[in-house]
PDB file of C-alpha atoms in Angstrom:
ATOM      1  CA  MET A   1     -93.233 -73.385 158.731  1.00 53.00           C
ATOM      2  CA  LYS A   2     -94.578 -76.843 157.888  1.00 61.00           C
ATOM      3  CA  VAL A   3     -97.748 -77.777 159.752  1.00 68.00           C
ATOM      4  CA  ASN A   4     -98.475 -81.390 160.642  1.00 80.00           C
ATOM      5  CA  THR A   5    -102.160 -82.243 160.195  1.00 89.00           C
ATOM      6  CA  ASP A   6    -102.296 -83.962 163.573  1.00 91.00           C
ATOM      7  CA  SER A   7    -100.834 -80.908 165.309  1.00 91.00           C
ATOM      8  CA  LEU A   8    -103.292 -78.658 163.496  1.00 92.00           C
ATOM      9  CA  THR A   9    -106.211 -80.856 164.515  1.00 95.00           C
ATOM     10  CA  LEU A  10    -105.166 -81.264 168.145  1.00 95.00           C
ATOM     11  CA  GLY A  11    -104.372 -77.589 168.627  1.00 94.00           C
ATOM     12  CA  SER A  12    -107.707 -76.584 167.130  1.00 94.00           C
ATOM     13  CA  TRP A  13    -109.566 -79.124 169.269  1.00 95.00           C
ATOM     14  CA  VAL A  14    -107.860 -77.830 172.418  1.00 94.00           C
ATOM     15  CA  GLY A  15    -109.159 -74.368 171.571  1.00 88.00           C
ATOM     16  CA  GLN A  16    -112.646 -75.693 170.913  1.00 88.00           C
ATOM     17  CA  GLN A  17    -112.756 -77.559 174.236  1.00 85.00           C
ATOM     18  CA  HIS A  18    -111.642 -74.497 176.175  1.00 73.00           C
ATOM     19  CA  ALA A  19    -114.173 -72.335 174.336  1.00 65.00           C
ATOM     20  CA  VAL A  20    -116.895 -74.688 175.546  1.00 57.00           C
ATOM     21  CA  LYS A  21    -115.398 -74.542 179.036  1.00 58.00           C
ATOM     22  CA  LEU A  22    -115.229 -70.720 178.867  1.00 47.00           C
ATOM     23  CA  ALA A  23    -111.812 -70.792 180.537  1.00 61.00           C
ATOM     24  CA  VAL A  24    -108.585 -69.361 179.150  1.00 73.00           C
ATOM     25  CA  PRO A  25    -105.480 -70.926 180.745  1.00 85.00           C
ATOM     26  CA  THR A  26    -102.536 -68.692 181.606  1.00 92.00           C
ATOM     27  CA  THR A  27     -99.947 -71.389 182.393  1.00 96.00           C
ATOM     28  CA  ILE A  28     -99.360 -73.854 179.549  1.00 96.00           C
ATOM     29  CA  LEU A  29     -96.858 -76.679 179.006  1.00 97.00           C
ATOM     30  CA  ASP A  30     -96.156 -78.323 175.641  1.00 97.00           C
ATOM     31  CA  ILE A  31     -94.250 -81.609 176.063  1.00 95.00           C
ATOM     32  CA  GLY A  32     -92.355 -82.648 172.945  1.00 93.00           C
ATOM     33  CA  THR A  33     -93.042 -79.420 171.082  1.00 94.00           C
ATOM     34  CA  GLY A  34     -91.119 -80.398 167.941  1.00 92.00           C
ATOM     35  CA  THR A  35     -90.831 -77.272 165.816  1.00 92.00           C
ATOM     36  CA  GLY A  36     -93.260 -75.423 168.085  1.00 95.00           C
ATOM     37  CA  ILE A  37     -96.492 -75.493 166.086  1.00 93.00           C
ATOM     38  CA  LEU A  38     -98.710 -76.473 169.022  1.00 94.00           C
ATOM     39  CA  ALA A  39     -97.108 -73.945 171.368  1.00 96.00           C
ATOM     40  CA  LEU A  40     -97.654 -71.200 168.799  1.00 96.00           C
ATOM     41  CA  MET A  41    -101.262 -72.243 168.191  1.00 94.00           C
ATOM     42  CA  LEU A  42    -101.887 -72.054 171.927  1.00 94.00           C
ATOM     43  CA  ALA A  43    -100.146 -68.679 172.070  1.00 94.00           C
ATOM     44  CA  GLN A  44    -102.515 -67.406 169.390  1.00 93.00           C
ATOM     45  CA  GLN A  45    -105.549 -68.606 171.348  1.00 90.00           C
ATOM     46  CA  SER A  46    -104.436 -67.499 174.815  1.00 90.00           C
ATOM     47  CA  GLY A  47    -104.668 -64.168 176.586  1.00 88.00           C
ATOM     48  CA  GLU A  48    -101.933 -61.576 176.965  1.00 89.00           C
ATOM     49  CA  ALA A  49    -100.953 -62.905 180.391  1.00 91.00           C
ATOM     50  CA  ALA A  50    -100.313 -66.454 179.174  1.00 93.00           C
ATOM     51  CA  HIS A  51     -96.943 -68.125 179.694  1.00 96.00           C
ATOM     52  CA  ILE A  52     -96.095 -71.180 177.592  1.00 97.00           C
ATOM     53  CA  ASP A  53     -93.169 -73.521 178.261  1.00 98.00           C
ATOM     54  CA  ALA A  54     -92.337 -75.659 175.212  1.00 98.00           C
ATOM     55  CA  VAL A  55     -90.078 -78.609 176.096  1.00 97.00           C
ATOM     56  CA  GLU A  56     -88.209 -80.501 173.374  1.00 94.00           C
ATOM     57  CA  LEU A  57     -85.576 -83.241 173.756  1.00 91.00           C
ATOM     58  CA  ASP A  58     -84.117 -83.125 170.227  1.00 92.00           C
ATOM     59  CA  VAL A  59     -81.637 -80.258 169.869  1.00 95.00           C
ATOM     60  CA  ASN A  60     -82.294 -79.551 166.182  1.00 95.00           C
ATOM     61  CA  ALA A  61     -86.057 -79.481 166.657  1.00 93.00           C
ATOM     62  CA  ALA A  62     -85.664 -77.223 169.696  1.00 95.00           C
ATOM     63  CA  LEU A  63     -83.495 -74.806 167.718  1.00 97.00           C
ATOM     64  CA  GLN A  64     -86.099 -74.699 164.953  1.00 96.00           C
ATOM     65  CA  ALA A  65     -88.872 -74.170 167.505  1.00 96.00           C
ATOM     66  CA  ALA A  66     -86.967 -71.282 169.073  1.00 98.00           C
ATOM     67  CA  GLU A  67     -86.480 -69.709 165.643  1.00 97.00           C
ATOM     68  CA  ASN A  68     -90.180 -70.117 164.816  1.00 96.00           C
ATOM     69  CA  VAL A  69     -91.133 -68.471 168.111  1.00 97.00           C
ATOM     70  CA  LYS A  70     -88.697 -65.618 167.441  1.00 97.00           C
ATOM     71  CA  LEU A  71     -90.336 -64.958 164.070  1.00 96.00           C
ATOM     72  CA  SER A  72     -93.871 -65.085 165.498  1.00 95.00           C
ATOM     73  CA  PRO A  73     -95.994 -62.361 167.144  1.00 95.00           C
ATOM     74  CA  TRP A  74     -95.865 -64.335 170.420  1.00 96.00           C
ATOM     75  CA  VAL A  75     -92.174 -64.217 171.262  1.00 96.00           C
ATOM     76  CA  ASN A  76     -92.996 -62.825 174.723  1.00 95.00           C
ATOM     77  CA  LYS A  77     -95.344 -65.702 175.531  1.00 96.00           C
ATOM     78  CA  VAL A  78     -93.398 -68.823 174.524  1.00 98.00           C
ATOM     79  CA  VAL A  79     -90.127 -70.130 175.973  1.00 98.00           C
ATOM     80  CA  VAL A  80     -88.468 -73.157 174.344  1.00 98.00           C
ATOM     81  CA  HIS A  81     -86.482 -75.522 176.577  1.00 98.00           C
ATOM     82  CA  ASN A  82     -84.101 -78.076 175.061  1.00 97.00           C
ATOM     83  CA  THR A  83     -84.300 -80.764 177.739  1.00 95.00           C
ATOM     84  CA  ASP A  84     -85.879 -84.042 178.779  1.00 92.00           C
ATOM     85  CA  ILE A  85     -89.231 -83.472 180.494  1.00 94.00           C
ATOM     86  CA  HIS A  86     -87.927 -85.468 183.480  1.00 93.00           C
ATOM     87  CA  HIS A  87     -85.154 -82.899 183.917  1.00 94.00           C
ATOM     88  CA  PHE A  88     -87.262 -79.835 183.197  1.00 96.00           C
ATOM     89  CA  ASP A  89     -86.976 -77.669 186.308  1.00 93.00           C
ATOM     90  CA  SER A  90     -90.080 -75.575 186.861  1.00 93.00           C
ATOM     91  CA  ASN A  91     -92.032 -74.665 189.979  1.00 92.00           C
ATOM     92  CA  ILE A  92     -95.095 -73.815 187.902  1.00 95.00           C
ATOM     93  CA  ARG A  93     -98.218 -75.958 188.007  1.00 96.00           C
ATOM     94  CA  TYR A  94     -99.885 -75.741 184.626  1.00 97.00           C
ATOM     95  CA  GLU A  95    -103.542 -75.159 183.861  1.00 95.00           C
ATOM     96  CA  LEU A  96    -103.092 -76.746 180.427  1.00 96.00           C
ATOM     97  CA  ILE A  97    -100.634 -79.431 179.304  1.00 97.00           C
ATOM     98  CA  VAL A  98    -100.444 -80.733 175.729  1.00 96.00           C
ATOM     99  CA  SER A  99     -98.362 -83.378 174.033  1.00 94.00           C
ATOM    100  CA  ASN A 100     -98.626 -84.183 170.348  1.00 85.00           C
ATOM    101  CA  PRO A 101     -98.024 -86.939 169.856  1.00 56.00           C
ATOM    102  CA  PRO A 102     -96.776 -88.225 173.188  1.00 47.00           C
ATOM    103  CA  TYR A 103     -93.948 -90.260 171.744  1.00 45.00           C
ATOM    104  CA  PHE A 104     -95.669 -92.694 169.462  1.00 49.00           C
ATOM    105  CA  ALA A 105     -95.070 -96.397 169.680  1.00 46.00           C
ATOM    106  CA  HIS A 106     -95.177 -98.106 166.302  1.00 45.00           C
ATOM    107  CA  SER A 107     -98.822 -98.601 165.387  1.00 44.00           C
ATOM    108  CA  GLN A 108    -100.337-101.157 163.053  1.00 42.00           C
ATOM    109  CA  GLN A 109    -102.592 -98.442 161.721  1.00 45.00           C
ATOM    110  CA  HIS A 110    -101.110 -96.935 158.554  1.00 45.00           C
ATOM    111  CA  THR A 111    -100.205 -93.255 158.561  1.00 48.00           C
ATOM    112  CA  HIS A 112     -97.724 -91.158 156.581  1.00 50.00           C
ATOM    113  CA  ALA A 113     -97.693 -88.411 159.195  1.00 47.00           C
ATOM    114  CA  TYR A 114     -94.162 -89.143 160.430  1.00 47.00           C
ATOM    115  CA  ASP A 115     -92.482 -90.564 157.310  1.00 49.00           C
ATOM    116  CA  LYS A 116     -90.255 -87.520 156.762  1.00 50.00           C
ATOM    117  CA  GLN A 117     -89.042 -87.105 160.326  1.00 52.00           C
ATOM    118  CA  SER A 118     -85.333 -87.375 161.048  1.00 53.00           C
ATOM    119  CA  ASP A 119     -84.097 -90.470 162.862  1.00 55.00           C
ATOM    120  CA  ALA A 120     -83.398 -88.326 165.929  1.00 53.00           C
ATOM    121  CA  ARG A 121     -86.881 -86.814 165.940  1.00 48.00           C
ATOM    122  CA  ARG A 122     -88.524 -90.191 165.371  1.00 53.00           C
ATOM    123  CA  ALA A 123     -86.499 -91.692 168.199  1.00 52.00           C
ATOM    124  CA  ALA A 124     -87.565 -88.876 170.483  1.00 47.00           C
ATOM    125  CA  ARG A 125     -91.197 -89.859 169.907  1.00 47.00           C
ATOM    126  CA  GLN A 126     -90.851 -93.576 170.673  1.00 45.00           C
ATOM    127  CA  THR A 127     -92.277 -94.982 173.893  1.00 47.00           C
ATOM    128  CA  SER A 128     -88.857 -96.457 174.655  1.00 45.00           C
ATOM    129  CA  GLN A 129     -87.755 -92.851 175.253  1.00 66.00           C
ATOM    130  CA  LEU A 130     -90.849 -91.724 177.161  1.00 78.00           C
ATOM    131  CA  THR A 131     -93.519 -94.277 177.999  1.00 88.00           C
ATOM    132  CA  GLU A 132     -97.119 -93.273 178.467  1.00 91.00           C
ATOM    133  CA  GLN A 133     -96.735 -94.162 182.155  1.00 93.00           C
ATOM    134  CA  ALA A 134     -93.822 -91.742 182.448  1.00 92.00           C
ATOM    135  CA  LEU A 135     -95.635 -89.023 180.512  1.00 94.00           C
ATOM    136  CA  PHE A 136     -98.852 -89.327 182.527  1.00 96.00           C
ATOM    137  CA  THR A 137     -96.852 -89.318 185.765  1.00 96.00           C
ATOM    138  CA  GLU A 138     -95.144 -86.068 184.729  1.00 96.00           C
ATOM    139  CA  VAL A 139     -98.561 -84.613 183.912  1.00 97.00           C
ATOM    140  CA  MET A 140     -99.906 -85.530 187.350  1.00 97.00           C
ATOM    141  CA  LEU A 141     -96.920 -83.806 188.972  1.00 96.00           C
ATOM    142  CA  ARG A 142     -97.283 -80.613 186.926  1.00 97.00           C
ATOM    143  CA  LEU A 143    -101.045 -80.173 186.347  1.00 96.00           C
ATOM    144  CA  THR A 144    -103.182 -77.882 188.505  1.00 95.00           C
ATOM    145  CA  ASP A 145    -106.071 -79.446 190.404  1.00 92.00           C
ATOM    146  CA  ASP A 146    -108.586 -78.213 187.820  1.00 90.00           C
ATOM    147  CA  GLY A 147    -106.258 -78.284 184.806  1.00 93.00           C
ATOM    148  CA  THR A 148    -106.639 -80.217 181.562  1.00 94.00           C
ATOM    149  CA  PHE A 149    -104.231 -82.431 179.632  1.00 96.00           C
ATOM    150  CA  PHE A 150    -104.546 -83.077 175.892  1.00 96.00           C
ATOM    151  CA  CYS A 151    -102.629 -85.695 173.939  1.00 96.00           C
ATOM    152  CA  LEU A 152    -102.812 -87.866 170.848  1.00 94.00           C
ATOM    153  CA  TYR A 153    -102.242 -91.633 170.503  1.00 94.00           C
ATOM    154  CA  PRO A 154    -102.873 -94.249 167.806  1.00 94.00           C
ATOM    155  CA  PHE A 155    -106.532 -95.255 167.687  1.00 95.00           C
ATOM    156  CA  ASP A 156    -105.688 -98.943 168.146  1.00 94.00           C
ATOM    157  CA  THR A 157    -104.081 -98.238 171.534  1.00 94.00           C
ATOM    158  CA  ARG A 158    -106.854 -96.073 172.988  1.00 95.00           C
ATOM    159  CA  ASP A 159    -108.172 -98.606 175.532  1.00 96.00           C
ATOM    160  CA  GLU A 160    -104.664 -99.288 176.813  1.00 96.00           C
ATOM    161  CA  LYS A 161    -103.951 -95.582 177.228  1.00 96.00           C
ATOM    162  CA  LEU A 162    -107.266 -94.988 178.993  1.00 96.00           C
ATOM    163  CA  ALA A 163    -106.549 -97.792 181.464  1.00 96.00           C
ATOM    164  CA  ILE A 164    -103.050 -96.489 182.243  1.00 96.00           C
ATOM    165  CA  ALA A 165    -104.340 -92.941 182.691  1.00 96.00           C
ATOM    166  CA  GLU A 166    -107.085 -94.074 185.065  1.00 94.00           C
ATOM    167  CA  GLN A 167    -104.578 -96.020 187.153  1.00 95.00           C
ATOM    168  CA  LEU A 168    -102.441 -92.896 187.509  1.00 95.00           C
ATOM    169  CA  GLY A 169    -105.330 -90.614 188.454  1.00 94.00           C
ATOM    170  CA  LEU A 170    -106.388 -89.085 185.124  1.00 95.00           C
ATOM    171  CA  HIS A 171    -109.980 -89.255 183.903  1.00 93.00           C
ATOM    172  CA  CYS A 172    -110.765 -88.888 180.203  1.00 94.00           C
ATOM    173  CA  LYS A 173    -113.583 -86.363 179.796  1.00 92.00           C
ATOM    174  CA  ALA A 174    -113.502 -86.206 175.980  1.00 94.00           C
ATOM    175  CA  MET A 175    -112.136 -88.136 173.003  1.00 96.00           C
ATOM    176  CA  LEU A 176    -111.932 -87.327 169.311  1.00 97.00           C
ATOM    177  CA  HIS A 177    -111.423 -90.228 166.903  1.00 97.00           C
ATOM    178  CA  ILE A 178    -109.733 -88.904 163.759  1.00 97.00           C
ATOM    179  CA  ARG A 179    -109.831 -90.594 160.362  1.00 97.00           C
ATOM    180  CA  HIS A 180    -108.007 -89.670 157.180  1.00 95.00           C
ATOM    181  CA  SER A 181    -111.180 -89.831 155.077  1.00 94.00           C
ATOM    182  CA  ALA A 182    -114.871 -90.567 155.421  1.00 89.00           C
ATOM    183  CA  GLY A 183    -115.652 -94.271 155.661  1.00 89.00           C
ATOM    184  CA  THR A 184    -112.189 -95.324 156.846  1.00 94.00           C
ATOM    185  CA  LYS A 185    -111.085 -96.504 160.253  1.00 96.00           C
ATOM    186  CA  PRO A 186    -109.768 -93.810 162.620  1.00 96.00           C
ATOM    187  CA  TYR A 187    -105.971 -93.742 162.818  1.00 95.00           C
ATOM    188  CA  VAL A 188    -105.479 -91.584 165.924  1.00 95.00           C
ATOM    189  CA  THR A 189    -107.474 -90.502 168.942  1.00 96.00           C
ATOM    190  CA  ALA A 190    -107.158 -87.172 170.719  1.00 96.00           C
ATOM    191  CA  PHE A 191    -107.778 -87.249 174.469  1.00 96.00           C
ATOM    192  CA  CYS A 192    -108.773 -84.615 177.001  1.00 95.00           C
ATOM    193  CA  PHE A 193    -107.883 -85.658 180.564  1.00 95.00           C
ATOM    194  CA  VAL A 194    -108.581 -84.108 183.954  1.00 93.00           C
ATOM    195  CA  ARG A 195    -107.702 -85.229 187.462  1.00 90.00           C
ATOM    196  CA  HIS A 196    -110.169 -87.627 189.060  1.00 81.00           C
ATOM    197  CA  THR A 197    -110.685 -85.175 191.902  1.00 70.00           C
ATOM    198  CA  SER A 198    -111.628 -82.306 189.595  1.00 61.00           C
ATOM    199  CA  ILE A 199    -115.003 -83.686 188.497  1.00 58.00           C
ATOM    200  CA  LEU A 200    -118.095 -84.885 190.319  1.00 53.00           C
ATOM    201  CA  VAL A 201    -119.680 -86.909 187.525  1.00 51.00           C
ATOM    202  CA  GLN A 202    -117.266 -88.948 185.447  1.00 61.00           C
ATOM    203  CA  THR A 203    -118.868 -88.629 182.042  1.00 72.00           C
ATOM    204  CA  ARG A 204    -117.084 -88.804 178.696  1.00 82.00           C
ATOM    205  CA  VAL A 205    -117.935 -87.190 175.371  1.00 89.00           C
ATOM    206  CA  THR A 206    -116.751 -89.054 172.273  1.00 92.00           C
ATOM    207  CA  ASP A 207    -116.755 -87.445 168.820  1.00 95.00           C
ATOM    208  CA  GLU A 208    -115.394 -88.374 165.406  1.00 96.00           C
ATOM    209  CA  LEU A 209    -113.722 -86.281 162.716  1.00 97.00           C
ATOM    210  CA  SER A 210    -112.999 -87.056 159.070  1.00 97.00           C
ATOM    211  CA  ILE A 211    -110.257 -84.897 157.564  1.00 96.00           C
ATOM    212  CA  ARG A 212    -111.172 -85.519 153.927  1.00 95.00           C
ATOM    213  CA  SER A 213    -114.327 -86.508 152.086  1.00 94.00           C
ATOM    214  CA  ALA A 214    -114.777 -89.440 149.711  1.00 90.00           C
ATOM    215  CA  THR A 215    -113.724 -87.049 146.909  1.00 92.00           C
ATOM    216  CA  ASN A 216    -110.495 -86.166 148.779  1.00 92.00           C
ATOM    217  CA  GLU A 217    -111.632 -82.641 149.650  1.00 94.00           C
ATOM    218  CA  TYR A 218    -111.296 -81.289 153.167  1.00 94.00           C
ATOM    219  CA  THR A 219    -114.556 -81.883 154.999  1.00 96.00           C
ATOM    220  CA  ASP A 220    -116.672 -79.000 156.254  1.00 95.00           C
ATOM    221  CA  GLU A 221    -116.225 -80.197 159.842  1.00 95.00           C
ATOM    222  CA  PHE A 222    -112.420 -80.199 159.512  1.00 95.00           C
ATOM    223  CA  LYS A 223    -112.402 -76.754 157.913  1.00 95.00           C
ATOM    224  CA  ALA A 224    -114.694 -75.389 160.627  1.00 94.00           C
ATOM    225  CA  LEU A 225    -112.467 -76.804 163.365  1.00 94.00           C
ATOM    226  CA  CYS A 226    -109.174 -75.512 161.923  1.00 93.00           C
ATOM    227  CA  ARG A 227    -110.263 -72.311 160.147  1.00 89.00           C
ATOM    228  CA  ASP A 228    -108.587 -69.956 162.628  1.00 88.00           C
ATOM    229  CA  PHE A 229    -105.176 -71.482 161.888  1.00 86.00           C
ATOM    230  CA  TYR A 230    -105.269 -72.458 158.221  1.00 73.00           C
ATOM    231  CA  LEU A 231    -105.476 -69.574 155.754  1.00 64.00           C
ATOM    232  CA  LYS A 232    -106.487 -71.977 152.992  1.00 66.00           C
ATOM    233  CA  PHE A 233    -109.847 -72.349 154.763  1.00 56.00           C
TER     234      PHE A 233
END
């Protein structure tokens, strides 16, 4: 199973944030699961009682995700749904929602992360298919009062996404600016959102992460973050 670096980073960061919080969610929703890597990472980190719904619009990606789940140790935890998130029928309110990436718009920041995606999969990630307003609105409908929402957007659009989230009732409690290598500009930002009503003091923690060093080796901080999921580390 191919692992996208952004998925690996976001999934590892989600685990780190919940370790700090000392809370293990039991109801989890992955919007735009692709081939299921994030859902499976969350299954590995969660307790035995966890239930994970992985929603994917593209039929081929959903089929691959279902196959990956079937071959994993967490087949009883993860259910793949081939549907649009707007049509996903669930009466569950989720303690944790993730989306990676939440249907990227074209960014001016250069990245090769999505070069090999099929036209269908790339289309499924465009904001013309699911805008950030639509995504954040779905999150507000489905998130528990004290739940958390993690997503990833291009670094250059971070202020825009923060403003939209705030307007819709989501407060950003943490951000992680991710760069390909030390000394370069970040290309994506990971966000951790909570409802406005779930916090008393609206503080925000901002960190940075370089994936590779100036010598093109994985950095110690990246290896420490992702070690539980990457055997190479």
